[in-house]
PDB file of C-alpha atoms in Angstrom:
ATOM      1  CA  UNK A 190      76.430  94.950 135.454  1.00 96.00           C
ATOM      2  CA  UNK A 191      77.662  92.607 138.769  1.00 98.00           C
ATOM      3  CA  UNK A 192      81.469  92.066 138.309  1.00 98.00           C
ATOM      4  CA  UNK A 193      83.566  89.373 140.145  1.00 98.00           C
ATOM      5  CA  UNK A 194      87.739  89.491 140.221  1.00 98.00           C
ATOM      6  CA  UNK A 195      89.844  86.988 141.317  1.00 98.00           C
ATOM      7  CA  UNK A 196      93.789  87.565 141.537  1.00 98.00           C
ATOM      8  CA  UNK A 197      96.014  84.408 142.167  1.00 98.00           C
ATOM      9  CA  UNK A 198      99.031  83.758 143.762  1.00 98.00           C
ATOM     10  CA  UNK A 199     101.110  80.305 142.187  1.00 98.00           C
ATOM     11  CA  UNK A 200     102.931  78.103 144.654  1.00 98.00           C
ATOM     12  CA  UNK A 201     106.767  78.617 144.167  1.00 97.00           C
ATOM     13  CA  UNK A 202     106.773  75.034 142.816  1.00 97.00           C
ATOM     14  CA  UNK A 203     104.157  75.520 140.005  1.00 98.00           C
ATOM     15  CA  UNK A 204     105.545  74.293 136.562  1.00 98.00           C
ATOM     16  CA  UNK A 205     104.562  76.383 133.276  1.00 97.00           C
ATOM     17  CA  UNK A 206     102.492  73.682 132.200  1.00 98.00           C
ATOM     18  CA  UNK A 207     100.442  74.059 135.509  1.00 98.00           C
ATOM     19  CA  UNK A 208     100.535  77.477 135.162  1.00 97.00           C
ATOM     20  CA  UNK A 209      99.533  77.415 131.429  1.00 97.00           C
ATOM     21  CA  UNK A 210      96.586  75.292 131.855  1.00 98.00           C
ATOM     22  CA  UNK A 211      94.601  77.616 134.308  1.00 98.00           C
ATOM     23  CA  UNK A 212      94.026  80.155 131.555  1.00 97.00           C
ATOM     24  CA  UNK A 213      93.432  77.317 128.839  1.00 97.00           C
ATOM     25  CA  UNK A 214      90.848  75.811 130.849  1.00 98.00           C
ATOM     26  CA  UNK A 215      89.213  78.522 132.110  1.00 98.00           C
ATOM     27  CA  UNK A 216      89.156  80.299 128.668  1.00 97.00           C
ATOM     28  CA  UNK A 217      86.836  77.445 127.409  1.00 98.00           C
ATOM     29  CA  UNK A 218      84.043  78.630 130.768  1.00 98.00           C
ATOM     30  CA  UNK A 219      82.277  81.193 128.632  1.00 98.00           C
ATOM     31  CA  UNK A 220      81.312  78.422 126.122  1.00 97.00           C
ATOM     32  CA  UNK A 221      79.841  76.233 128.820  1.00 98.00           C
ATOM     33  CA  UNK A 222      78.292  79.089 131.347  1.00 98.00           C
ATOM     34  CA  UNK A 223      76.135  81.306 129.865  1.00 97.00           C
ATOM     35  CA  UNK A 224      75.584  83.931 132.189  1.00 98.00           C
ATOM     36  CA  UNK A 225      79.145  85.130 131.666  1.00 98.00           C
ATOM     37  CA  UNK A 226      78.988  88.185 130.035  1.00 97.00           C
ATOM     38  CA  UNK A 227      82.752  89.406 129.621  1.00 97.00           C
ATOM     39  CA  UNK A 228      85.740  87.528 131.035  1.00 97.00           C
ATOM     40  CA  UNK A 229      88.924  89.088 131.048  1.00 97.00           C
ATOM     41  CA  UNK A 230      92.098  86.982 132.445  1.00 97.00           C
ATOM     42  CA  UNK A 231      95.261  86.669 131.938  1.00 97.00           C
ATOM     43  CA  UNK A 232      98.869  86.510 134.042  1.00 97.00           C
ATOM     44  CA  UNK A 233     100.627  89.457 135.868  1.00 98.00           C
ATOM     45  CA  UNK A 234     103.078  91.624 132.825  1.00 97.00           C
ATOM     46  CA  UNK A 235     105.516  92.061 135.600  1.00 96.00           C
ATOM     47  CA  UNK A 236     105.346  95.520 135.357  1.00 95.00           C
ATOM     48  CA  UNK A 237     105.678  96.003 139.515  1.00 94.00           C
ATOM     49  CA  UNK A 238     107.199  94.364 142.135  1.00 91.00           C
ATOM     50  CA  UNK A 239     104.738  93.549 144.695  1.00 92.00           C
ATOM     51  CA  UNK A 240     101.796  91.879 142.367  1.00 97.00           C
ATOM     52  CA  UNK A 241     100.005  88.489 142.354  1.00 98.00           C
ATOM     53  CA  UNK A 242     100.402  86.062 139.525  1.00 98.00           C
ATOM     54  CA  UNK A 243      97.040  85.937 137.425  1.00 98.00           C
ATOM     55  CA  UNK A 244      93.805  88.062 137.258  1.00 98.00           C
ATOM     56  CA  UNK A 245      89.891  87.042 136.396  1.00 98.00           C
ATOM     57  CA  UNK A 246      87.803  89.727 135.780  1.00 98.00           C
ATOM     58  CA  UNK A 247      84.458  88.421 135.521  1.00 98.00           C
ATOM     59  CA  UNK A 248      80.806  90.332 134.263  1.00 98.00           C
ATOM     60  CA  UNK A 249      77.362  88.980 134.911  1.00 98.00           C
ATOM     61  CA  UNK A 250      73.885  90.839 134.748  1.00 97.00           C
ATOM     62  CA  UNK A 251      73.517  89.882 138.406  1.00 97.00           C
ATOM     63  CA  UNK A 252      74.915  88.376 141.536  1.00 97.00           C
ATOM     64  CA  UNK A 253      72.713  85.341 140.857  1.00 97.00           C
ATOM     65  CA  UNK A 254      74.417  84.762 137.704  1.00 98.00           C
ATOM     66  CA  UNK A 255      77.668  85.238 139.244  1.00 98.00           C
ATOM     67  CA  UNK A 256      76.445  82.449 141.704  1.00 97.00           C
ATOM     68  CA  UNK A 257      75.616  80.190 138.937  1.00 98.00           C
ATOM     69  CA  UNK A 258      78.764  80.834 137.470  1.00 98.00           C
ATOM     70  CA  UNK A 259      80.952  80.174 140.825  1.00 97.00           C
ATOM     71  CA  UNK A 260      78.776  76.864 141.912  1.00 97.00           C
ATOM     72  CA  UNK A 261      78.700  75.850 138.352  1.00 98.00           C
ATOM     73  CA  UNK A 262      80.693  71.997 137.917  1.00 98.00           C
ATOM     74  CA  UNK A 263      82.885  73.576 135.013  1.00 98.00           C
ATOM     75  CA  UNK A 264      84.089  76.189 137.151  1.00 98.00           C
ATOM     76  CA  UNK A 265      84.458  73.990 140.201  1.00 98.00           C
ATOM     77  CA  UNK A 266      86.126  71.487 138.028  1.00 98.00           C
ATOM     78  CA  UNK A 267      88.960  73.854 136.709  1.00 98.00           C
ATOM     79  CA  UNK A 268      89.482  75.434 140.067  1.00 98.00           C
ATOM     80  CA  UNK A 269      89.562  71.558 141.862  1.00 98.00           C
ATOM     81  CA  UNK A 270      91.989  70.001 139.110  1.00 98.00           C
ATOM     82  CA  UNK A 271      94.171  73.081 137.718  1.00 98.00           C
ATOM     83  CA  UNK A 272      93.993  75.905 140.351  1.00 98.00           C
ATOM     84  CA  UNK A 273      94.272  74.633 143.618  1.00 98.00           C
ATOM     85  CA  UNK A 274      97.077  72.464 143.115  1.00 98.00           C
ATOM     86  CA  UNK A 275      99.160  75.441 142.522  1.00 98.00           C
ATOM     87  CA  UNK A 276      97.434  78.032 144.477  1.00 98.00           C
ATOM     88  CA  UNK A 277      99.613  79.743 147.026  1.00 98.00           C
ATOM     89  CA  UNK A 278      97.568  82.744 147.853  1.00 97.00           C
ATOM     90  CA  UNK A 279      93.841  84.189 146.367  1.00 98.00           C
ATOM     91  CA  UNK A 280      92.233  87.331 146.828  1.00 98.00           C
ATOM     92  CA  UNK A 281      88.710  88.104 145.242  1.00 98.00           C
ATOM     93  CA  UNK A 282      86.233  90.866 144.986  1.00 98.00           C
ATOM     94  CA  UNK A 283      82.260  91.368 144.010  1.00 98.00           C
ATOM     95  CA  UNK A 284      80.811  94.165 143.146  1.00 97.00           C
ATOM     96  CA  UNK A 285      77.925  96.252 141.641  1.00 97.00           C
ATOM     97  CA  UNK A 286      79.129  98.220 138.407  1.00 94.00           C
ATOM     98  CA  UNK A 287      76.759 101.110 137.376  1.00 79.00           C
ATOM     99  CA  UNK A 288      75.412 100.191 133.740  1.00 58.00           C
TER     100      UNK A 288
ATOM    101  CA  UNK B 236      94.968  97.394 126.361  1.00 96.00           C
ATOM    102  CA  UNK B 237      96.665  97.193 129.529  1.00 98.00           C
ATOM    103  CA  UNK B 238      94.935  96.642 132.754  1.00 98.00           C
ATOM    104  CA  UNK B 239      95.740  97.310 136.132  1.00 98.00           C
ATOM    105  CA  UNK B 240      93.592  95.508 139.008  1.00 98.00           C
ATOM    106  CA  UNK B 241      93.864  95.888 142.767  1.00 98.00           C
ATOM    107  CA  UNK B 242      91.839  94.795 145.674  1.00 98.00           C
ATOM    108  CA  UNK B 243      92.038  96.775 148.824  1.00 98.00           C
ATOM    109  CA  UNK B 244      91.428  95.211 152.413  1.00 98.00           C
ATOM    110  CA  UNK B 245      90.392  97.929 155.032  1.00 98.00           C
ATOM    111  CA  UNK B 246      91.681  98.090 158.324  1.00 98.00           C
ATOM    112  CA  UNK B 247      88.918  96.789 161.731  1.00 97.00           C
ATOM    113  CA  UNK B 248      88.943 100.409 162.780  1.00 97.00           C
ATOM    114  CA  UNK B 249      88.472 102.180 159.599  1.00 98.00           C
ATOM    115  CA  UNK B 250      85.309 104.655 159.800  1.00 98.00           C
ATOM    116  CA  UNK B 251      82.581 104.538 157.067  1.00 97.00           C
ATOM    117  CA  UNK B 252      83.309 107.949 156.208  1.00 98.00           C
ATOM    118  CA  UNK B 253      87.284 107.309 156.069  1.00 98.00           C
ATOM    119  CA  UNK B 254      85.726 104.005 153.677  1.00 97.00           C
ATOM    120  CA  UNK B 255      83.398 106.501 151.870  1.00 97.00           C
ATOM    121  CA  UNK B 256      86.331 108.788 150.920  1.00 98.00           C
ATOM    122  CA  UNK B 257      88.204 106.722 149.021  1.00 98.00           C
ATOM    123  CA  UNK B 258      85.729 105.909 145.986  1.00 97.00           C
ATOM    124  CA  UNK B 259      84.696 109.668 145.976  1.00 97.00           C
ATOM    125  CA  UNK B 260      88.646 110.541 145.576  1.00 98.00           C
ATOM    126  CA  UNK B 261      89.150 108.037 143.077  1.00 98.00           C
ATOM    127  CA  UNK B 262      86.466 108.693 141.187  1.00 97.00           C
ATOM    128  CA  UNK B 263      87.938 112.918 140.182  1.00 98.00           C
ATOM    129  CA  UNK B 264      91.206 110.554 139.167  1.00 98.00           C
ATOM    130  CA  UNK B 265      89.819 110.286 135.366  1.00 98.00           C
ATOM    131  CA  UNK B 266      89.142 114.043 134.868  1.00 97.00           C
ATOM    132  CA  UNK B 267      92.659 114.871 136.250  1.00 98.00           C
ATOM    133  CA  UNK B 268      94.727 111.635 134.657  1.00 98.00           C
ATOM    134  CA  UNK B 269      94.093 111.788 130.812  1.00 97.00           C
ATOM    135  CA  UNK B 270      95.797 108.151 130.518  1.00 98.00           C
ATOM    136  CA  UNK B 271      92.883 106.628 132.275  1.00 98.00           C
ATOM    137  CA  UNK B 272      90.456 104.990 129.699  1.00 97.00           C
ATOM    138  CA  UNK B 273      88.066 103.083 131.717  1.00 97.00           C
ATOM    139  CA  UNK B 274      88.156 103.520 135.830  1.00 97.00           C
ATOM    140  CA  UNK B 275      85.395 100.840 137.180  1.00 97.00           C
ATOM    141  CA  UNK B 276      85.814 101.008 140.823  1.00 97.00           C
ATOM    142  CA  UNK B 277      83.226  99.931 144.019  1.00 97.00           C
ATOM    143  CA  UNK B 278      83.277  98.249 146.951  1.00 97.00           C
ATOM    144  CA  UNK B 279      82.484  94.270 147.975  1.00 98.00           C
ATOM    145  CA  UNK B 280      78.998  93.505 147.748  1.00 97.00           C
ATOM    146  CA  UNK B 281      79.129  90.950 150.512  1.00 96.00           C
ATOM    147  CA  UNK B 282      77.569  87.855 148.378  1.00 96.00           C
ATOM    148  CA  UNK B 283      81.180  85.839 148.889  1.00 94.00           C
ATOM    149  CA  UNK B 284      82.375  85.365 153.030  1.00 91.00           C
ATOM    150  CA  UNK B 285      86.286  85.068 151.921  1.00 92.00           C
ATOM    151  CA  UNK B 286      86.829  88.755 149.821  1.00 97.00           C
ATOM    152  CA  UNK B 287      88.818  92.079 150.366  1.00 98.00           C
ATOM    153  CA  UNK B 288      86.770  95.190 150.792  1.00 98.00           C
ATOM    154  CA  UNK B 289      87.111  97.065 147.391  1.00 98.00           C
ATOM    155  CA  UNK B 290      88.282  96.892 144.094  1.00 98.00           C
ATOM    156  CA  UNK B 291      89.475  98.962 141.383  1.00 98.00           C
ATOM    157  CA  UNK B 292      90.048  98.015 137.697  1.00 98.00           C
ATOM    158  CA  UNK B 293      91.203 100.590 135.250  1.00 98.00           C
ATOM    159  CA  UNK B 294      92.418 100.066 131.934  1.00 98.00           C
ATOM    160  CA  UNK B 295      95.323 101.892 129.554  1.00 98.00           C
ATOM    161  CA  UNK B 296      96.483 102.145 126.060  1.00 97.00           C
ATOM    162  CA  UNK B 297      99.842 100.657 127.442  1.00 97.00           C
ATOM    163  CA  UNK B 298     101.787  99.814 130.428  1.00 97.00           C
ATOM    164  CA  UNK B 299     103.174 102.895 130.360  1.00 97.00           C
ATOM    165  CA  UNK B 300     100.360 104.804 130.602  1.00 98.00           C
ATOM    166  CA  UNK B 301      99.524 102.620 133.188  1.00 98.00           C
ATOM    167  CA  UNK B 302     102.962 103.954 135.236  1.00 97.00           C
ATOM    168  CA  UNK B 303     101.794 107.572 134.445  1.00 98.00           C
ATOM    169  CA  UNK B 304      99.123 106.819 136.540  1.00 98.00           C
ATOM    170  CA  UNK B 305     100.477 105.120 139.086  1.00 97.00           C
ATOM    171  CA  UNK B 306     103.147 107.975 139.651  1.00 97.00           C
ATOM    172  CA  UNK B 307     100.835 110.640 139.127  1.00 98.00           C
ATOM    173  CA  UNK B 308     100.298 113.288 141.945  1.00 98.00           C
ATOM    174  CA  UNK B 309      96.995 113.115 141.927  1.00 98.00           C
ATOM    175  CA  UNK B 310      96.805 109.490 142.372  1.00 98.00           C
ATOM    176  CA  UNK B 311      99.678 109.068 145.043  1.00 98.00           C
ATOM    177  CA  UNK B 312      97.824 112.006 147.086  1.00 98.00           C
ATOM    178  CA  UNK B 313      94.829 109.806 147.544  1.00 98.00           C
ATOM    179  CA  UNK B 314      97.191 106.667 148.190  1.00 98.00           C
ATOM    180  CA  UNK B 315      98.578 108.460 150.785  1.00 98.00           C
ATOM    181  CA  UNK B 316      95.949 110.489 152.214  1.00 98.00           C
ATOM    182  CA  UNK B 317      92.430 108.525 152.064  1.00 98.00           C
ATOM    183  CA  UNK B 318      93.743 104.615 151.467  1.00 98.00           C
ATOM    184  CA  UNK B 319      96.965 104.049 153.544  1.00 98.00           C
ATOM    185  CA  UNK B 320      95.691 105.290 156.894  1.00 98.00           C
ATOM    186  CA  UNK B 321      92.843 102.353 156.678  1.00 98.00           C
ATOM    187  CA  UNK B 322      94.507  99.832 154.564  1.00 98.00           C
ATOM    188  CA  UNK B 323      94.807  96.281 156.025  1.00 98.00           C
ATOM    189  CA  UNK B 324      95.880  94.411 152.737  1.00 97.00           C
ATOM    190  CA  UNK B 325      96.491  95.148 149.169  1.00 98.00           C
ATOM    191  CA  UNK B 326      96.362  92.750 146.073  1.00 98.00           C
ATOM    192  CA  UNK B 327      97.258  93.970 142.558  1.00 98.00           C
ATOM    193  CA  UNK B 328      97.802  92.358 139.224  1.00 98.00           C
ATOM    194  CA  UNK B 329      98.493  94.337 135.846  1.00 98.00           C
ATOM    195  CA  UNK B 330      98.115  92.605 132.605  1.00 97.00           C
ATOM    196  CA  UNK B 331      97.856  92.565 128.765  1.00 97.00           C
ATOM    197  CA  UNK B 332      94.407  92.517 127.244  1.00 94.00           C
ATOM    198  CA  UNK B 333      93.370  91.038 123.919  1.00 79.00           C
ATOM    199  CA  UNK B 334      91.884  94.742 122.275  1.00 57.00           C
TER     200      UNK B 334
END
């Protein structure tokens, strides 16, 4: 299994509506991009002080399937239209997970 | 389920031996800290250029169980002895995951 983890920090002026659009639109992607095996996302719970704002943990069968997801037009559209306009920071890792 | 995701960036002078100690020591924690339900960790695969170096995705039954893990002496020891000495950056999110 190949896992992609990305953490987003939103800009200070991001509206609640803009922030809510991200999970709503990302949640559509498993129905559009067949390579997605698992897609677990959500806003930070506010339990710690030094955290980012949003997490996506996406699992694939292979690195190639992750790249198909990464470059898929539907994914790129969410990034361009809903994420980039309110993005202040991004951190990501992709790693191989034992079955 | 309550998920904790943390991404680490290692300092440029971190040795391979220091970097290898992190997964080795973290992998001991599920045997020590009973609140850990799932603990999936690993180094970045180098598939993308703009990534951090290491990821931990840890699942718990509740936020309280995550806090017990966070503050557990065995976890704190790994942070103090193996992670902080080579840490250049850290990004984290904790979020509630639908069952």
